[in-house]
Coordinates of C-alpha atoms in Angstrom, one line a residue:
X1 CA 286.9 389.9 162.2
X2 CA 289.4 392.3 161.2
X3 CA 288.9 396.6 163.7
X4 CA 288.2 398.1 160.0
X5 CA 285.5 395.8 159.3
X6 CA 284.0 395.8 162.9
X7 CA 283.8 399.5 162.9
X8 CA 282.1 399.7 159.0
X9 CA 279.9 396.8 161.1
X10 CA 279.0 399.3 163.7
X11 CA 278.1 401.9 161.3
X12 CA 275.6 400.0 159.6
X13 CA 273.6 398.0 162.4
X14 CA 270.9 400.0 164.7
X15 CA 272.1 399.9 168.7
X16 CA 269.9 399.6 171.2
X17 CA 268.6 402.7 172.6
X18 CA 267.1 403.6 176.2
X19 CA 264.7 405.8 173.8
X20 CA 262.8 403.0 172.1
X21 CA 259.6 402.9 173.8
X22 CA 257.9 399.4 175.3
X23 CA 255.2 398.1 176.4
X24 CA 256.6 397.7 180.2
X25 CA 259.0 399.8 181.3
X26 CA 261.1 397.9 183.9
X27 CA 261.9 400.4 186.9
X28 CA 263.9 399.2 189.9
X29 CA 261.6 400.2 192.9
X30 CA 263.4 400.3 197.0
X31 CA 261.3 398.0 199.3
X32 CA 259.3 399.9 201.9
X33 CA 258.2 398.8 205.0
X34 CA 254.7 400.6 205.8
X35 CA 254.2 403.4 208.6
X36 CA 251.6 400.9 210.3
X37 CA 251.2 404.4 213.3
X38 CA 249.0 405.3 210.2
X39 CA 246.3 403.6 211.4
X40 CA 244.8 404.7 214.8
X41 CA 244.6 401.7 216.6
X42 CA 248.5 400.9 215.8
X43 CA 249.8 404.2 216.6
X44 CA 251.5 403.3 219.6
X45 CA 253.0 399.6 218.3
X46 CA 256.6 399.9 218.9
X47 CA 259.4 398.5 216.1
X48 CA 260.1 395.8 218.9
X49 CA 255.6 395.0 219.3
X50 CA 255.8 394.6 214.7
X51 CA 258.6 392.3 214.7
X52 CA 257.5 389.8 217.5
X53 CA 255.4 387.2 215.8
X54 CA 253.5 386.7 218.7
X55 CA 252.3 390.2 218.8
X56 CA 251.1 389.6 214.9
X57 CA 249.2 386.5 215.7
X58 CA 247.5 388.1 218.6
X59 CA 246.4 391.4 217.0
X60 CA 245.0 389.5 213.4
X61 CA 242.1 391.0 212.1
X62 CA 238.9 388.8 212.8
X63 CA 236.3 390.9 212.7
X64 CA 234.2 394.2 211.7
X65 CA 234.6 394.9 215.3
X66 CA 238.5 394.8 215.2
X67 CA 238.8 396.5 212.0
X68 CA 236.3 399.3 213.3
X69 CA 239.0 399.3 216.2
X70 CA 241.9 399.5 213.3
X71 CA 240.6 402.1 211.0
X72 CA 238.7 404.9 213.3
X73 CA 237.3 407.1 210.9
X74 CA 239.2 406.2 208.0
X75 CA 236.4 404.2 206.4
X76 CA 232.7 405.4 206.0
X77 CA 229.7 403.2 207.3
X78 CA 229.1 401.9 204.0
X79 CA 232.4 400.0 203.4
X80 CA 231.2 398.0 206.7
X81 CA 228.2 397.4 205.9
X82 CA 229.2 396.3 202.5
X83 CA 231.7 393.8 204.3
X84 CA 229.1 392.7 206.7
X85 CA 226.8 391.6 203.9
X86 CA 229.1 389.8 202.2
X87 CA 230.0 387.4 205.2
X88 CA 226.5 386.9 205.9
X89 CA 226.2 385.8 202.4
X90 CA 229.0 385.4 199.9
X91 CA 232.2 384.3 201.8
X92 CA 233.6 381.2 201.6
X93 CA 236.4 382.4 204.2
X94 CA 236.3 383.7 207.5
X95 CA 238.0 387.1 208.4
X96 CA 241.5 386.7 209.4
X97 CA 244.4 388.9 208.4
X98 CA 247.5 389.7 209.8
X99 CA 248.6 393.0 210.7
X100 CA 252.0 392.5 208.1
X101 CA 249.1 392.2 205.7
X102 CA 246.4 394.8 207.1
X103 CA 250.0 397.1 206.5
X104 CA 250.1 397.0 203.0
X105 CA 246.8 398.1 202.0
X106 CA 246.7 401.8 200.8
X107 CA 250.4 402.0 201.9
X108 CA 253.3 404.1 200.2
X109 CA 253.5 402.3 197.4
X110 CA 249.9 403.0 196.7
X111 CA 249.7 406.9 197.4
X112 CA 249.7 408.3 193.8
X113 CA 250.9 411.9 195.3
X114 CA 252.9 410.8 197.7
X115 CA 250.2 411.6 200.2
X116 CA 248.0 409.5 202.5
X117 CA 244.3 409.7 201.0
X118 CA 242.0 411.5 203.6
X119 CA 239.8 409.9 206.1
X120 CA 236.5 409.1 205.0
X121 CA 235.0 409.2 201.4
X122 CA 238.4 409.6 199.9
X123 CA 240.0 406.6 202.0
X124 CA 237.4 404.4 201.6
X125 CA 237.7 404.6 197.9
X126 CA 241.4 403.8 197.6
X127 CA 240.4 400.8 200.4
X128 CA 237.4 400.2 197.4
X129 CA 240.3 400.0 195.0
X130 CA 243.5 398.5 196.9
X131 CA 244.6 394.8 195.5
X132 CA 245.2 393.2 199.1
X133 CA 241.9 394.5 200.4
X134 CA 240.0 392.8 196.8
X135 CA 240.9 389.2 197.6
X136 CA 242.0 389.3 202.0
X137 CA 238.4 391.5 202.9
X138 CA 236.3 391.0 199.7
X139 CA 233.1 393.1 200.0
X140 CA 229.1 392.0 198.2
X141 CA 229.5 394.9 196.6
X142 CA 232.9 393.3 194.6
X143 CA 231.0 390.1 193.5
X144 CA 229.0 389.4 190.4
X145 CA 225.0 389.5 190.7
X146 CA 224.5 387.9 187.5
X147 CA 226.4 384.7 187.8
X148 CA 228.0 385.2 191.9
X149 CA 229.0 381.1 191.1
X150 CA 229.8 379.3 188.1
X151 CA 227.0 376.2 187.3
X152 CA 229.7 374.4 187.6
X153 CA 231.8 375.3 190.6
X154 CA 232.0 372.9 193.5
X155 CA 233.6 373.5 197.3
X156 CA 236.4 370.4 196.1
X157 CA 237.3 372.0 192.9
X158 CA 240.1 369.6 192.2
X159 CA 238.7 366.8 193.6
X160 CA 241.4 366.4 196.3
X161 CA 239.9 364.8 198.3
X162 CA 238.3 362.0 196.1
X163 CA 242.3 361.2 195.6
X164 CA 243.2 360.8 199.2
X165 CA 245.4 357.8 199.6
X166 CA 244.9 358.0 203.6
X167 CA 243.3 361.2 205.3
X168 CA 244.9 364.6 203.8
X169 CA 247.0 362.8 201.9
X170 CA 246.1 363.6 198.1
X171 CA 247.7 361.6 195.3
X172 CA 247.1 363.2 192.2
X173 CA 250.4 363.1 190.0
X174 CA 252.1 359.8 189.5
X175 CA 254.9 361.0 191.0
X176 CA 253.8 363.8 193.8
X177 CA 251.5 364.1 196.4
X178 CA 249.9 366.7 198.2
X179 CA 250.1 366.5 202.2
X180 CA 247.4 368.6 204.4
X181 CA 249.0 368.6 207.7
X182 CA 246.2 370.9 209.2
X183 CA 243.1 373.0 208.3
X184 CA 244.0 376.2 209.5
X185 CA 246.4 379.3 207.9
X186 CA 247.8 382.3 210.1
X187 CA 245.8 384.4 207.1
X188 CA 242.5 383.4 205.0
X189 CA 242.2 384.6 201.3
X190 CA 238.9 384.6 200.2
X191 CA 239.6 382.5 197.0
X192 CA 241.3 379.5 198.7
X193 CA 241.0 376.7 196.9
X194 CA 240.5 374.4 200.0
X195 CA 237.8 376.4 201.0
X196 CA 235.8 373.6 201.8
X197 CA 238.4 372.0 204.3
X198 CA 240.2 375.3 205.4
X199 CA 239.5 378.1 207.9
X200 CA 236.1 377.9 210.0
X201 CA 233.0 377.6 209.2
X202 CA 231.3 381.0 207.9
X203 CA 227.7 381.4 207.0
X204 CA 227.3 379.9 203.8
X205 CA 229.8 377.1 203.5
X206 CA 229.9 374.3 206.5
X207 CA 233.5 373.4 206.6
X208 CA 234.3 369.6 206.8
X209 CA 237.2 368.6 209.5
X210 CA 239.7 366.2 209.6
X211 CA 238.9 363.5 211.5
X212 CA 241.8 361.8 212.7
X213 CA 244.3 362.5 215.4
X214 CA 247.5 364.3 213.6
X215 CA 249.9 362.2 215.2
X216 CA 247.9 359.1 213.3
X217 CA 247.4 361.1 210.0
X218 CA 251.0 361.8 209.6
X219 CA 251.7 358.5 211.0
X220 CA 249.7 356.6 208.1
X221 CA 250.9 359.3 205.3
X222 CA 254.6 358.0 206.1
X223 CA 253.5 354.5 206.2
X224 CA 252.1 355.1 202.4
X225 CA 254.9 356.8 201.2
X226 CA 257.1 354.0 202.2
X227 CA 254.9 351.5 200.5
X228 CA 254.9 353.9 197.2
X229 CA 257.8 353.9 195.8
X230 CA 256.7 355.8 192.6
X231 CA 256.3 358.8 194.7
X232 CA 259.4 361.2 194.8
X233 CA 258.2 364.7 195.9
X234 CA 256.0 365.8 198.6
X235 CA 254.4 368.8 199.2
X236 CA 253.8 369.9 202.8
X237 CA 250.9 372.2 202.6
X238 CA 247.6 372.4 204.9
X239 CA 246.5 375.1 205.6
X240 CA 249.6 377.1 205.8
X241 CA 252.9 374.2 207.9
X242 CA 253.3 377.9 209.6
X243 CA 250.4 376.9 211.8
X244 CA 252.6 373.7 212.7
X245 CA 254.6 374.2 215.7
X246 CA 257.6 374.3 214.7
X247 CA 258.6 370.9 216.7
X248 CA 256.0 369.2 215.1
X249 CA 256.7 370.3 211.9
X250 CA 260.3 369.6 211.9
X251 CA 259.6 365.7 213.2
X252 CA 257.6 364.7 210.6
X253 CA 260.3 366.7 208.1
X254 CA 262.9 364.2 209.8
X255 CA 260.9 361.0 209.0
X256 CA 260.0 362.0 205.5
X257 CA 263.5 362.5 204.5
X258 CA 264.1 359.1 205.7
X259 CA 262.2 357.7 203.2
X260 CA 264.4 356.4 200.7
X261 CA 262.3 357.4 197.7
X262 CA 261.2 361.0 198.2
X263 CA 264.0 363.5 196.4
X264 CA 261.7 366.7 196.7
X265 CA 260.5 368.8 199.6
X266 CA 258.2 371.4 199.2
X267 CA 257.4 373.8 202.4
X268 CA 253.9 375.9 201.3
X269 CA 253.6 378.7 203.1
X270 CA 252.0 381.8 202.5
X271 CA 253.0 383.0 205.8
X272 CA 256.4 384.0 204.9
X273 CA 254.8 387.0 203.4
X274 CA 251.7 387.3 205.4
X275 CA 253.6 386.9 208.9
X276 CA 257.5 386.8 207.7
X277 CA 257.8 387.5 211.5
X278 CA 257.4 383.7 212.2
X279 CA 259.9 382.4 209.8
X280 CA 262.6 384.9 211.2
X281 CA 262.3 383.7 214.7
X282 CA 265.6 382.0 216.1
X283 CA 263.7 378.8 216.3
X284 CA 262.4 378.0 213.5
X285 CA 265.8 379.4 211.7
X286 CA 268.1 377.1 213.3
X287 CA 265.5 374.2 213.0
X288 CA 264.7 375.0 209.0
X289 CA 268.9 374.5 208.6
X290 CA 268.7 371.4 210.6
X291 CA 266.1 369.6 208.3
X292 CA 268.4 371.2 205.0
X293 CA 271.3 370.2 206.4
X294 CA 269.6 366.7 206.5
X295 CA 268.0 367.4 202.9
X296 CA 271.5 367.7 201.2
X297 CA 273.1 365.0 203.0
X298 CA 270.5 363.2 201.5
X299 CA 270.3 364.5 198.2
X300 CA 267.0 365.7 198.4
X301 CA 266.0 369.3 197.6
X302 CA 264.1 371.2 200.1
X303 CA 262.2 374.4 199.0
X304 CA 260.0 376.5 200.4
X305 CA 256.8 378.1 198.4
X306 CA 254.9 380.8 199.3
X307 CA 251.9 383.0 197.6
X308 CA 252.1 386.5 196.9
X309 CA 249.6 388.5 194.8
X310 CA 250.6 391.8 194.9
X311 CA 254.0 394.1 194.2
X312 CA 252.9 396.0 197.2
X313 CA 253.1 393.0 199.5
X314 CA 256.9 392.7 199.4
X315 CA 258.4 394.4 202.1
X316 CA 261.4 394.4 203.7
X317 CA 260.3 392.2 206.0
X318 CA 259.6 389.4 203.6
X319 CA 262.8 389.7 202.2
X320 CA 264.2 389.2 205.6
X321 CA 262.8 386.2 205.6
X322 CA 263.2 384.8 202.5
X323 CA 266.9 385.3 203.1
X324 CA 266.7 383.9 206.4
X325 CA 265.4 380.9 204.8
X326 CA 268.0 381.0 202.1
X327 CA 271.0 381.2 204.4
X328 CA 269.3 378.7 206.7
X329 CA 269.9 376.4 203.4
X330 CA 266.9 375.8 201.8
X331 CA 267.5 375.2 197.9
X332 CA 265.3 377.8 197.0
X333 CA 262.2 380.4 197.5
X334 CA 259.1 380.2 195.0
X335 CA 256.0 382.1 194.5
X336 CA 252.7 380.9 193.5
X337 CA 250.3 383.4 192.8
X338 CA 246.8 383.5 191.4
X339 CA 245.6 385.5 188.7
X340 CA 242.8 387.6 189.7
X341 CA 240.9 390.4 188.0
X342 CA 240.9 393.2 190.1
X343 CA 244.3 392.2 191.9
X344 CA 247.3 391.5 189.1
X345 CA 245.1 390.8 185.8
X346 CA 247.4 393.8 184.0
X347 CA 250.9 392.9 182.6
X348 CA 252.3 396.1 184.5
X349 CA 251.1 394.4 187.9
X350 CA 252.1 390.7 187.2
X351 CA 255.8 392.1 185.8
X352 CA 256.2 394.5 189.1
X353 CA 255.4 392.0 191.3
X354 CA 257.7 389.6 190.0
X355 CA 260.8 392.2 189.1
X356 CA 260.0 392.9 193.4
X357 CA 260.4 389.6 194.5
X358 CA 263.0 388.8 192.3
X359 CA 265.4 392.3 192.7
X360 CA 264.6 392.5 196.0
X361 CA 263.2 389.6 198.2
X362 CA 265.3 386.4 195.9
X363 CA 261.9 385.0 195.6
X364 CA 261.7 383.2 192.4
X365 CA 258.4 383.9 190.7
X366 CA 257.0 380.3 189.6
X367 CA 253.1 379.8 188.9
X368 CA 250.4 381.7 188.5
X369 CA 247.6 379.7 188.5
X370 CA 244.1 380.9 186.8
X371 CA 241.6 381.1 190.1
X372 CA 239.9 377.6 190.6
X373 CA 236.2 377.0 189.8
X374 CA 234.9 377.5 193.5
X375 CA 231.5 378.8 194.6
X376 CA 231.3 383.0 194.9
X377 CA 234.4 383.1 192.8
X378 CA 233.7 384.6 189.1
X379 CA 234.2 388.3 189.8
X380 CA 237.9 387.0 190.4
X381 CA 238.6 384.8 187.4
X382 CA 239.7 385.9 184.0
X383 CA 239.0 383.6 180.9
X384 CA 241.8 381.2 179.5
X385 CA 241.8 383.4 176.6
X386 CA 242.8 386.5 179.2
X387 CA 245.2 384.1 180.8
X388 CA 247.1 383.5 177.3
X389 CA 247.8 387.2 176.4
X390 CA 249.3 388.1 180.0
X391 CA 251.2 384.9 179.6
X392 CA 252.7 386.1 176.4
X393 CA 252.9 389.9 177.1
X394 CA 255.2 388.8 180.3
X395 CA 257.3 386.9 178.1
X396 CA 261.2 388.4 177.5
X397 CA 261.3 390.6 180.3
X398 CA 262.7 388.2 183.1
X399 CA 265.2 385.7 182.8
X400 CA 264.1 382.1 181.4
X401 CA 264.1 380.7 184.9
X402 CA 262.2 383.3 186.8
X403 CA 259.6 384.2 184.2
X404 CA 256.5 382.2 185.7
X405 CA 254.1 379.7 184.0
X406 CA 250.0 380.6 184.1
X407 CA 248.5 377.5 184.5
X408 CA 245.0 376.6 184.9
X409 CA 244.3 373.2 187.1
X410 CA 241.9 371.5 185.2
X411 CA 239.5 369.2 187.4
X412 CA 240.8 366.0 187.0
X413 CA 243.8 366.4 185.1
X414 CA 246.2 369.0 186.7
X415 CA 247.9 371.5 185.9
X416 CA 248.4 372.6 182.2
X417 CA 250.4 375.9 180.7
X418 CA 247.2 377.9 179.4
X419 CA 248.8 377.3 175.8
X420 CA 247.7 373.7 176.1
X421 CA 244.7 373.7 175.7
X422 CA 243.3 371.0 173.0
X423 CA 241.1 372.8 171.8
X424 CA 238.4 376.2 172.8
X425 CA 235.1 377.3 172.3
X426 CA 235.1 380.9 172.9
X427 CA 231.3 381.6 172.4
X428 CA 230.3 379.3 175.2
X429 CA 233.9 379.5 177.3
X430 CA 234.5 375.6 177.2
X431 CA 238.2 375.1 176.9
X432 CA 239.0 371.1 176.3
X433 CA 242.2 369.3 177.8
X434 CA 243.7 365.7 177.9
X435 CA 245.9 364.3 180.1
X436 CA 249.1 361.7 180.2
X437 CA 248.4 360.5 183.5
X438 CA 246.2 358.4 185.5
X439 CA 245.3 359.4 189.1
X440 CA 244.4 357.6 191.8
X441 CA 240.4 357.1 190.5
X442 CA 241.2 355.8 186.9
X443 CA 243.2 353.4 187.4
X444 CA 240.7 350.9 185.6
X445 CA 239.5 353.3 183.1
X446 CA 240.4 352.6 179.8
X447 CA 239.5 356.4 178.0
X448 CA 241.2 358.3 180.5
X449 CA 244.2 359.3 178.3
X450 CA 241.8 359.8 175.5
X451 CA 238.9 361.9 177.0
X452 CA 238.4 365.3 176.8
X453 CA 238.2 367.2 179.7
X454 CA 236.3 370.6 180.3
X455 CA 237.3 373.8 181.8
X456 CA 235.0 377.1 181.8
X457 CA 235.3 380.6 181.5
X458 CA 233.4 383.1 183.6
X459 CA 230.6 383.6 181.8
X460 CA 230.4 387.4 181.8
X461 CA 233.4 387.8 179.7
X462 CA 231.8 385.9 177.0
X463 CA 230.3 387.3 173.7
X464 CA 226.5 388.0 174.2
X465 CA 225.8 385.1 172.3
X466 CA 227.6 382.9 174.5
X467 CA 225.9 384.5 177.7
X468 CA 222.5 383.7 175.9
X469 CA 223.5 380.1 175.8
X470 CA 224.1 379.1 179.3
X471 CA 220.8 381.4 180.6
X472 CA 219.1 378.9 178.4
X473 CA 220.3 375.9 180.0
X474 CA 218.4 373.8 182.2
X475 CA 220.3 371.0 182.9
X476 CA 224.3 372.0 183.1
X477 CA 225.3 368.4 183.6
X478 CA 223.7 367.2 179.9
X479 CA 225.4 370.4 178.7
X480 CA 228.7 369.5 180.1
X481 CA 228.3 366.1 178.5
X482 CA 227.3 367.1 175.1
X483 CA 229.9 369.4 174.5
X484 CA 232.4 367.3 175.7
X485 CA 231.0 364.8 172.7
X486 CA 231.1 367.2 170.3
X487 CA 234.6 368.1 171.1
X488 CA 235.5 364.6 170.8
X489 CA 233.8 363.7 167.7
X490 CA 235.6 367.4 166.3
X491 CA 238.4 365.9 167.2
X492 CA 238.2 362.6 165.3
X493 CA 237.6 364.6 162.6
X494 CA 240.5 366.2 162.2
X495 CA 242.5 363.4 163.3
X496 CA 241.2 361.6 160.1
X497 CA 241.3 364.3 158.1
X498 CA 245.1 364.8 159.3
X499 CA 245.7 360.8 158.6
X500 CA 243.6 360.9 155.1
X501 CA 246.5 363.6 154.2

């Protein structure tokens, strides 16, 4: 193109200007480590006392007690007794957070005049309102009274454990399994969706325990692999492998990358922002670029997943560690979050936390997945319909490869992109999916590929009409079966229609 027609060109066409007003407005925001001397039981923890892992393990929050011992007079009576109620008889989790997490509550990045909120009533409210605190110390007072569960919501929401292959060992993708190493986590999140396997037992839910000796488990998990050949990626989960110690950990990482079919390695941990501290001790450094160095010499990609819900949960710290694991070799650093109301159901909230990780912390955002059907769960899950607009109000902000898929894990099928769905009845919140797979407990079932499976939406953000529907059912199950006829016979209908064409 000749200068005189490139500059009649530049007349004519708009440019871009800063002035043209969006719907997010991306802002590059420092990392800030929390003051923890904030809070009157940690106003004498030295910089040495934060960063020793150790000292973060020891001083976890476990109780009212410990938190009373925490706060001082920050919160008012009624927060405790709020949070008392609700472990007596809503959680599904028992009370365990770590100070790196107690930190970022109604820190900094939360103080709307710069200024921390005053003790008492005007504390308690931002404590009411702070993400972290919704899902790490949910309260009765945050849960639904009309429909606390879903009919339909069960402790093994993805039936993991009815696809065990051998103990913790869950085989649920053709070509992926899911390896539970151990049933503990340095932090509990009250939505886990191993609740019924994970953590303690708390006063409503009787946790089931593994029953074999680890040695055996990982052992006979090996064995399988070996004798699977179809199986390429393994995901080392529990729990949280930052439980493991780190010895343990890294010899079952040596004999699973000797295993001539596995090419993937996935380390899930959502310790490395919940206790960063342990993944930037010397140890576990140096023996995380021992098993990459391994992983590349093999070919195999080693990567390391963690789960953060919340911009104000990437510190400094975290990107420490991330790093750390980075330069230590690891292919690369993922997040899986969860979409919560209440914690990062806005666009704004879902877009800062991932621009923080990814400016900041080189944590590539990856999933969010919708929050599994489990019991005490629904004043935490958004419908699919929810879940499809922040999906595409996210989209053309980050680059192609860190802007993350919502996905909702459909019982018995996986996980789907919320824009798959086959099809959705929004009155009654009955979203129907298929599948292209057979797991483990189909493999003689004929209709697997055809059926139509059902997901539900909370049934307080349905029309009144819909609402009105499920009150009136006395029998969920026949429900759940006729509608998953009459989505089948809709679509036969079309399908002819479409071939009749």
């Amino acid at each position: 193109m000749k200068v005189r027609d490139q500059c009649n060109l530049s007349r004519i066409l708009p440019r871009m200007s800063t002035s043209i007003e969006q719907p997010y407005v991306y802002r590059h925001r420092e990392l800030v480590e929390p003051d923890w001397t904030r809070f009157p039981g940690w106003k004498d923890v030295t910089a040495a006392d934060w960063a020793s892992a150790q000292w973060q393990r020891v001083h976890c929050i476990k109780n009212l007690k410990q938190l009373r011992e925490l706060m001082g007079d920050l919160l008012t009576e009624a927060f405790y007794a709020d949070l008392e109620r609700d472990q007596a008889e809503r959680a599904t989790m028992s009370m365990l957070v770590p100070p790196q997490m107690m930190n970022t509550m109604v820190s900094e990045q939360t103080w709307a005049d710069g200024s921390m909120p005053a003790a008492g009533t005007e504390f308690t409210r931002a404590f009411y309102a702070d993400p972290v605190r919704r899902y790490m110390l949910p309260v009765f007072s945050d849960r639904r009274t009309d429909w606390p569960s879903h009919p339909h919501a069960t402790r093994d929401s993805l039936h993991e454990h009815d696809m065990w292959a051998v103990e913790g060992l869950t085989h649920r993708y053709p070509t992926k399994v899911l390896a539970e190493m151990l049933p503990t986590c340095p932090q509990y999140c009250g939505h886990c969706t191993r609740m019924d396997l994970v953590g303690n037992s708390t006063a409503v839910i009787d946790k089931l325990k593994l029953t074999g000796k680890p040695v055996d488990r990982y052992a006979a998990m090996l064995d399988y692999l070996q004798r699977t050949p179809q199986v390429r990626d393994v995901v080392v989960s529990g729990g949280d492998v930052a439980n493991m110690p780190w010895k343990n950990l890294e010899g079952f990482l040596d004999k699973l990358l000797d295993v001539e079919n596995i090419r993937d390695i996935r380390l899930a941990t959502k310790a490395l922002m919940g206790l960063p501290q342990h993944w930037l001790q010397d140890d576990v450094v140096e023996g995380v670029a021992r098993v990459s160095a391994k992983a590349r010499s093999r070919g195999v990609s080693l990567a390391i997943h963690t789960h953060v819900n919340s911009a104000q949960s990437v510190t400094p710290l975290v990107a420490d560690a991330a790093k750390a694991m980075l330069q230590a070799g690891v292919r690369d650093v993922r997040n899986q979050g969860v979409l919560m109301r209440g914690v990062n159901d806005t666009t704004e909230q879902l877009l800062d936390l991932c621009f923080a990780l990814q400016d900041d912390a080189m944590i590539t955002p990856y999933y969010f997945y919708m929050c599994d059907m489990i019991p005490f769960s629904e004043h935490w899950r958004v419908s699919l319909a929810e879940a499809q607009h922040l999906q595409h109000s996210m989209m053309g902000y980050l680059p192609g490869f860190a802007t993350p898929r919502i996905v909702c894990d459909v019982p018995f099928v996986g996980k789907r992109w919320v824009h798959q769905v086959d099809s959705y009845d929004t009155e009654r919140g009955m979203s129907f999916w298929r599948k292209n797979y057979r797991t483990s407990i189909e493999g003689a079932d004929t209709d697997a590929l055809s059926r139509d499976y059902v997901y539900y939406d909370p049934i307080h953000t349905l029309p009144e009409a819909g609402q009105q529907w499920w009150r009136e059912q006395g029998d969920h199950e026949a429900a759940h079966a006729v509608a998953v006829e009459q989505a089948a016979a809709s679509r036969e209908a079309s399908e002819r229609d479409i071939a009749l064409v």
